[in-house]
mmCIF file of C-alpha atoms in Angstrom:
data_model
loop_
_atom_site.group_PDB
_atom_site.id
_atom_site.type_symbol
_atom_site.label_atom_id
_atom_site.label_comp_id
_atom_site.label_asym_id
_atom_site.label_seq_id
_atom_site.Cartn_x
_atom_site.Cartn_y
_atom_site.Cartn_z
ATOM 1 C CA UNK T 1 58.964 -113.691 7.754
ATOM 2 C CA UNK T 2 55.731 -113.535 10.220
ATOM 3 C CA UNK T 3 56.647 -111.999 13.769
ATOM 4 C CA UNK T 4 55.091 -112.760 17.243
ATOM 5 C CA UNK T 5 55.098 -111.604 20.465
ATOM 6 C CA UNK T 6 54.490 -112.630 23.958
ATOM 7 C CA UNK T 7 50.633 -111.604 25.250
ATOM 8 C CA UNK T 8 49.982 -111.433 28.886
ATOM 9 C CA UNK T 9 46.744 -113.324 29.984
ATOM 10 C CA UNK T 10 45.290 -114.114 32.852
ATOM 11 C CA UNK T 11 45.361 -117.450 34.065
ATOM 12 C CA UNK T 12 41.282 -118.256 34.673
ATOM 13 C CA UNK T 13 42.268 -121.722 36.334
ATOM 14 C CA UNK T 14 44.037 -119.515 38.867
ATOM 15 C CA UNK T 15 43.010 -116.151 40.266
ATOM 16 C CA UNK T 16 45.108 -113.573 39.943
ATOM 17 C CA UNK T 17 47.790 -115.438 38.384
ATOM 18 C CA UNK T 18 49.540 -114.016 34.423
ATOM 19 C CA UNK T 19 50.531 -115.958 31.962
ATOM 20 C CA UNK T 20 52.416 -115.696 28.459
ATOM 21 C CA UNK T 21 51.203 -116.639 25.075
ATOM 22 C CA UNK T 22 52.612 -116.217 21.590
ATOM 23 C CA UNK T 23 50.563 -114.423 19.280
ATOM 24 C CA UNK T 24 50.838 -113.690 15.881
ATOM 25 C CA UNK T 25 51.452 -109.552 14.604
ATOM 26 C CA UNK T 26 49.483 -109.141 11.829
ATOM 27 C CA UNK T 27 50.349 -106.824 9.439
ATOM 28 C CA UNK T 28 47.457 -106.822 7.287
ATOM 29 C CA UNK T 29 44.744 -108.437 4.716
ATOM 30 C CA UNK T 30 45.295 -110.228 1.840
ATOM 31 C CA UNK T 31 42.568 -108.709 -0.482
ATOM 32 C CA UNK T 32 40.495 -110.658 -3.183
ATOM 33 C CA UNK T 33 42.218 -109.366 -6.260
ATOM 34 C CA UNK T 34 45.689 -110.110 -4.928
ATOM 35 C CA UNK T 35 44.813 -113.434 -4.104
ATOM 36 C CA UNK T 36 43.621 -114.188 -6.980
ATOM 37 C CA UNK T 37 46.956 -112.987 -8.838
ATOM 38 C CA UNK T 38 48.717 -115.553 -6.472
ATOM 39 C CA UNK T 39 46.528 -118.517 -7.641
ATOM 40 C CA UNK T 40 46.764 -117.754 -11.381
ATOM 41 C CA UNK T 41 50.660 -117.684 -11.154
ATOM 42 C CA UNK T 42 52.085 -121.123 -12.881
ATOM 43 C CA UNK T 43 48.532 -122.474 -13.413
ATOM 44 C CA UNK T 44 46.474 -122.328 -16.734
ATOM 45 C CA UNK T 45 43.595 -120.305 -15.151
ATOM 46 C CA UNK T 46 43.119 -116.341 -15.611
ATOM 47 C CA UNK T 47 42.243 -113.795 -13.676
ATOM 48 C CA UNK T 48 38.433 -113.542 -14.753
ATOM 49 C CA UNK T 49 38.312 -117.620 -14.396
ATOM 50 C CA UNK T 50 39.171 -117.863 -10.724
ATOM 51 C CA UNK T 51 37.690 -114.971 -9.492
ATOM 52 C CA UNK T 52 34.249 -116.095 -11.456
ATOM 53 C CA UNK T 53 35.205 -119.656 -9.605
ATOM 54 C CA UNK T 54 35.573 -117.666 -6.257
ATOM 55 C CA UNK T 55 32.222 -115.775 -6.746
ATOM 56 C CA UNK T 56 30.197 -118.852 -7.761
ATOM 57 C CA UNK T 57 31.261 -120.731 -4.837
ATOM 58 C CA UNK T 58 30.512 -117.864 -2.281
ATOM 59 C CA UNK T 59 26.923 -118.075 -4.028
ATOM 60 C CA UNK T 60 26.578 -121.504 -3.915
ATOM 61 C CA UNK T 61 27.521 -121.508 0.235
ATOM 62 C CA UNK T 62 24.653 -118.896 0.846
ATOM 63 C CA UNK T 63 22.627 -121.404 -0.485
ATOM 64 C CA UNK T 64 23.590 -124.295 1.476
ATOM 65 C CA UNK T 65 23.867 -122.520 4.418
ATOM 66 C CA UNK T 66 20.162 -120.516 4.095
ATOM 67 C CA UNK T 67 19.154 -124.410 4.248
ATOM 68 C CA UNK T 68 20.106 -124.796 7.505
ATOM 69 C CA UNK T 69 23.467 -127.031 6.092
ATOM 70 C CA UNK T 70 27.261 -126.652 6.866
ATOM 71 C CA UNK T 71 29.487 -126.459 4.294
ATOM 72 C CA UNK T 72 32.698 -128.529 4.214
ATOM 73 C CA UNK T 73 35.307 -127.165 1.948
ATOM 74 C CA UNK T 74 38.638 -129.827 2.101
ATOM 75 C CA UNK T 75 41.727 -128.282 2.730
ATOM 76 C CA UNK T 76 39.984 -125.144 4.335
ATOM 77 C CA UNK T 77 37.861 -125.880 6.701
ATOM 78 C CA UNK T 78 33.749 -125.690 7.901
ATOM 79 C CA UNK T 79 31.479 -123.252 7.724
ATOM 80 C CA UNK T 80 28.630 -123.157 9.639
ATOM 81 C CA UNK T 81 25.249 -120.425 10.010
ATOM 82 C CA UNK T 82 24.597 -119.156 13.331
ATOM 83 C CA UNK T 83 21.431 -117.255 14.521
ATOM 84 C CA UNK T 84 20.851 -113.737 15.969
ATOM 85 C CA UNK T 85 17.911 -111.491 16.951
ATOM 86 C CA UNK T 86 17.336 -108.427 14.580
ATOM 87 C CA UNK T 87 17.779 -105.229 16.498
ATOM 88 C CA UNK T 88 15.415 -104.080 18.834
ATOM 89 C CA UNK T 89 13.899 -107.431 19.651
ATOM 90 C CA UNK T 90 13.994 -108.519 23.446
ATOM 91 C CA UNK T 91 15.066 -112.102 24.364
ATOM 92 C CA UNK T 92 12.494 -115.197 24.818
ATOM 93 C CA UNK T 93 12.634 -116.454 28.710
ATOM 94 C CA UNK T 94 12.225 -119.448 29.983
ATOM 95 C CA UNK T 95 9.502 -118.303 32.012
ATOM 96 C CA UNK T 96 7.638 -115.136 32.237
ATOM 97 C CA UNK T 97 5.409 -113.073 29.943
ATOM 98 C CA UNK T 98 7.973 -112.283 27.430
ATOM 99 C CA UNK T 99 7.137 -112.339 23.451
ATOM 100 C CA UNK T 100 7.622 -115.260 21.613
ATOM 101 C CA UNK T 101 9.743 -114.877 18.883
ATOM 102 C CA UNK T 102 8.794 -115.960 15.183
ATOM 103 C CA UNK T 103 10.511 -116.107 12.264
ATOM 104 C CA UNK T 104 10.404 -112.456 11.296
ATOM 105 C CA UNK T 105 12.695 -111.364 14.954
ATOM 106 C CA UNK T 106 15.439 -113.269 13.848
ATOM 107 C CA UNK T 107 18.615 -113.441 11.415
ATOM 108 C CA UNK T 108 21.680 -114.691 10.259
ATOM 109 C CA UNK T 109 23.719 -113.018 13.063
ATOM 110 C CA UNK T 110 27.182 -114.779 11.905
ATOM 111 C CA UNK T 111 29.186 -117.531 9.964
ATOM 112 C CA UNK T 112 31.344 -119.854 12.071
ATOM 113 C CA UNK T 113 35.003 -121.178 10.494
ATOM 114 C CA UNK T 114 36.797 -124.276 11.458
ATOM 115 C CA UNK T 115 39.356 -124.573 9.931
ATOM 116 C CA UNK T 116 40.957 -127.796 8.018
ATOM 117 C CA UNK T 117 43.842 -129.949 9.598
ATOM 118 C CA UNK T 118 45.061 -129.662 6.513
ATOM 119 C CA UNK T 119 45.051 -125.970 6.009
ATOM 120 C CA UNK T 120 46.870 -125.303 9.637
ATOM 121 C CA UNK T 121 49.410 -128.229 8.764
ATOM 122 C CA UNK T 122 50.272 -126.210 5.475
ATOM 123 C CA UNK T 123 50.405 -122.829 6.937
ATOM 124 C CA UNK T 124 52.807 -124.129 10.034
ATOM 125 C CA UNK T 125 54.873 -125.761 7.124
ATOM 126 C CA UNK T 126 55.398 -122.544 4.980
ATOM 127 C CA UNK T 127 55.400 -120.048 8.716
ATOM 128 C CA UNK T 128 59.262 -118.845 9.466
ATOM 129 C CA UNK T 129 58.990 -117.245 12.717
ATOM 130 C CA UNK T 130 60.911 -114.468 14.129
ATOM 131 C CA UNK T 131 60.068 -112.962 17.966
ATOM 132 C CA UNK T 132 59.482 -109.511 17.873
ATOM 133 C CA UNK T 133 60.707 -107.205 20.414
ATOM 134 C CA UNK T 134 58.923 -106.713 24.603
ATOM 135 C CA UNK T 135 55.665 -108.317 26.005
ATOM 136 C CA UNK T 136 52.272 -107.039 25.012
ATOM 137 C CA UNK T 137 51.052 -106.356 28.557
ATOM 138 C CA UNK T 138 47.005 -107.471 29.230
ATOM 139 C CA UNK T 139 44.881 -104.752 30.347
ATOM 140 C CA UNK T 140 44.262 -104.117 34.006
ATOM 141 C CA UNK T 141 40.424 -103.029 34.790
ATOM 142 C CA UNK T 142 40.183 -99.200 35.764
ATOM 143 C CA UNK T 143 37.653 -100.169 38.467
ATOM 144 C CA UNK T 144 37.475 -102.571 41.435
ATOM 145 C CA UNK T 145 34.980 -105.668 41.222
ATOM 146 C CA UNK T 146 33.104 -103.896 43.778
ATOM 147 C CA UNK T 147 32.363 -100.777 41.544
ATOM 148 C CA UNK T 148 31.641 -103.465 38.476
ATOM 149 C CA UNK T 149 29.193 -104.485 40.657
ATOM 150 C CA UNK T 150 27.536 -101.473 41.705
ATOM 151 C CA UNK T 151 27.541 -100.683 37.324
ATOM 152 C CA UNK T 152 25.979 -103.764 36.854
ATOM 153 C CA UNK T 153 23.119 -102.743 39.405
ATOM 154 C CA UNK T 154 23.017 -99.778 38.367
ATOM 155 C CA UNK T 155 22.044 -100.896 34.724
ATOM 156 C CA UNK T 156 19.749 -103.387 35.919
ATOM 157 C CA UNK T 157 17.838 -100.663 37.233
ATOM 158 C CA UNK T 158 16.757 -98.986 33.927
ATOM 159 C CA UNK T 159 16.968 -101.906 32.189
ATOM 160 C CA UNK T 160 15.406 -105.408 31.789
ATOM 161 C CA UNK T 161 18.149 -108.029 31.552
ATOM 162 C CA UNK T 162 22.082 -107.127 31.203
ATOM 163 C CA UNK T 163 24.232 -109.185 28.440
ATOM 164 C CA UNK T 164 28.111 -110.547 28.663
ATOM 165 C CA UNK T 165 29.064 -108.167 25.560
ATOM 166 C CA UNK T 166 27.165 -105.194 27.569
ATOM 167 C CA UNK T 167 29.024 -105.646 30.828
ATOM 168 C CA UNK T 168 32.761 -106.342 28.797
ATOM 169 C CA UNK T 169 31.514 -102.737 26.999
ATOM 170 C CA UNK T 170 30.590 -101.159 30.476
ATOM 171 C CA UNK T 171 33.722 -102.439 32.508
ATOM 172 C CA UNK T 172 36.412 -102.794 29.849
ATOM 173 C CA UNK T 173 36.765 -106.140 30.727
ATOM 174 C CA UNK T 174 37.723 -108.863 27.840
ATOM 175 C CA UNK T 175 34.279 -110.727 27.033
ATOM 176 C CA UNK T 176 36.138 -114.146 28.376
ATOM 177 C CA UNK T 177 37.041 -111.895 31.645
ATOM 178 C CA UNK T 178 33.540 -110.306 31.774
ATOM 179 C CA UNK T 179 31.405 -113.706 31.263
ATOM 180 C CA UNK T 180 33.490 -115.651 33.851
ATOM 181 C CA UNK T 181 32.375 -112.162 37.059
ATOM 182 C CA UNK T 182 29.218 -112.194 36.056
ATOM 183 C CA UNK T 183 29.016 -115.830 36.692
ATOM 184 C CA UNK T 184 30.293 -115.894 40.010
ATOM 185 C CA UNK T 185 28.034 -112.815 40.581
ATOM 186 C CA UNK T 186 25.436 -114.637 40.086
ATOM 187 C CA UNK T 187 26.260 -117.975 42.544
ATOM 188 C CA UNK T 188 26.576 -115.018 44.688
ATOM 189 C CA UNK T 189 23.329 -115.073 46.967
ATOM 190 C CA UNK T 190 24.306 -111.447 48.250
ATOM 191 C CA UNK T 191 25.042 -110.106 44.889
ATOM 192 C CA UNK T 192 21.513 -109.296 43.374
ATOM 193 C CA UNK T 193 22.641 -110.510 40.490
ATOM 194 C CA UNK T 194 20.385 -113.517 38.940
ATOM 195 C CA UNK T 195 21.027 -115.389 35.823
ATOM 196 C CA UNK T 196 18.373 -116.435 33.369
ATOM 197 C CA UNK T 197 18.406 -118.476 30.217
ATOM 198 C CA UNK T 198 20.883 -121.460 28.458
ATOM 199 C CA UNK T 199 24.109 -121.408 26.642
ATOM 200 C CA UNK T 200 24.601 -118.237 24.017
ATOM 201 C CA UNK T 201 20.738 -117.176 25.387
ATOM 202 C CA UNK T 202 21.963 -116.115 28.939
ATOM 203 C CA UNK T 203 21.150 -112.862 30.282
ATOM 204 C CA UNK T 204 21.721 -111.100 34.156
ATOM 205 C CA UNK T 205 18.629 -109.819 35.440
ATOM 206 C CA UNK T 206 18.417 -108.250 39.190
ATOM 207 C CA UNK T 207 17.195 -111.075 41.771
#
């Protein structure tokens, strides 16, 4: 039987406001080799045959996906590349003098999973519930938004541009949390706060 519990968040339609949500305690990772037990029970396959299945279809995904494709498997789900630059290499702007980057500055930063109707209908079929005991509480920032601010400045003085996953490091903020202030830092015109670049390419620079 799967437990859950009740997570505080905090309501980002309203300020200041906590909610509850059930999530799932998980109690571990099913490994390769024991799923692989579990799929040869009461079929004709053995172990070497679907774990040799299991590795050529990995293989075969790389493939696809090192095209530039998705890869639909039914009754799982989508997987889909997504890009990164390698370490050390600064961001392209919009405008400005900054490198252009080629080929050779970027990688495979990450695989994306949606899962299959199907697979979620299956798993809510065979889930039995039970609540666990108390309320995870969220946690509540150490600092003031005023000294997040003054961090953030202070960064921006040593360094070129400030990132969403840098500022959630710096303030202990969730990255949701941390993306949504420096936002509204940024519509600030009193802030000194600017923001630069689209979508997953945005940055903070001072104004």
């Amino acid at each position: 039987m799967a437990k859950y519990f009740m997570q505080e968040m905090p309501d980002m339609r309203k300020e200041g406001e906590t909610l509850l949500y059930p999530r799932m305690e998980i109690t571990g990772t099913c490994e390769t080799d024991e799923l692989v037990e579990t799929c040869i029970k009461g079929s004709t396959f053995n172990r070497g045959e679907v774990r040799g299945a299991l590795d050529l279809i990995a293989g075969a995904m790389a493939r696809f996906m090192a095209e530039g494709r998705s890869v639909r498997i039914e009754g799982i789900g989508l997987f889909t590349p997504t890009l990164s630059l390698k370490k050390g290499k600064e961001r392209e702007e919009i405008e400005g003098n900054s490198p252009r980057r080629n080929a050779a500055s970027i990688k495979i930063g990450g695989i994306n999973f949606r899962a299959d109707r199907t697979l979620i209908n299956e798993t809510n079929t065979l889930c039995d519930l039970e609540r666990g005991s108390g309320v995870k509480k969220c946690k509540r920032p150490k600092t003031t938004a005023e000294e997040r601010l003054a961090m953030a400045k202070r960064y921006l003085e040593e360094n070129p541009f400030l990132t969403v996953s840098e500022y959630s490091k710096m303030t202990e903020l969730n990255r949701t949390t941390a993306a949504k202030e420096l936002k509204a830092w940024a519509a600030d015109a009193e802030s000194g706060i600017a923001m630069k670049g689209l979508g997953t390419h945005k940055v903070y620079v001072r104004k």
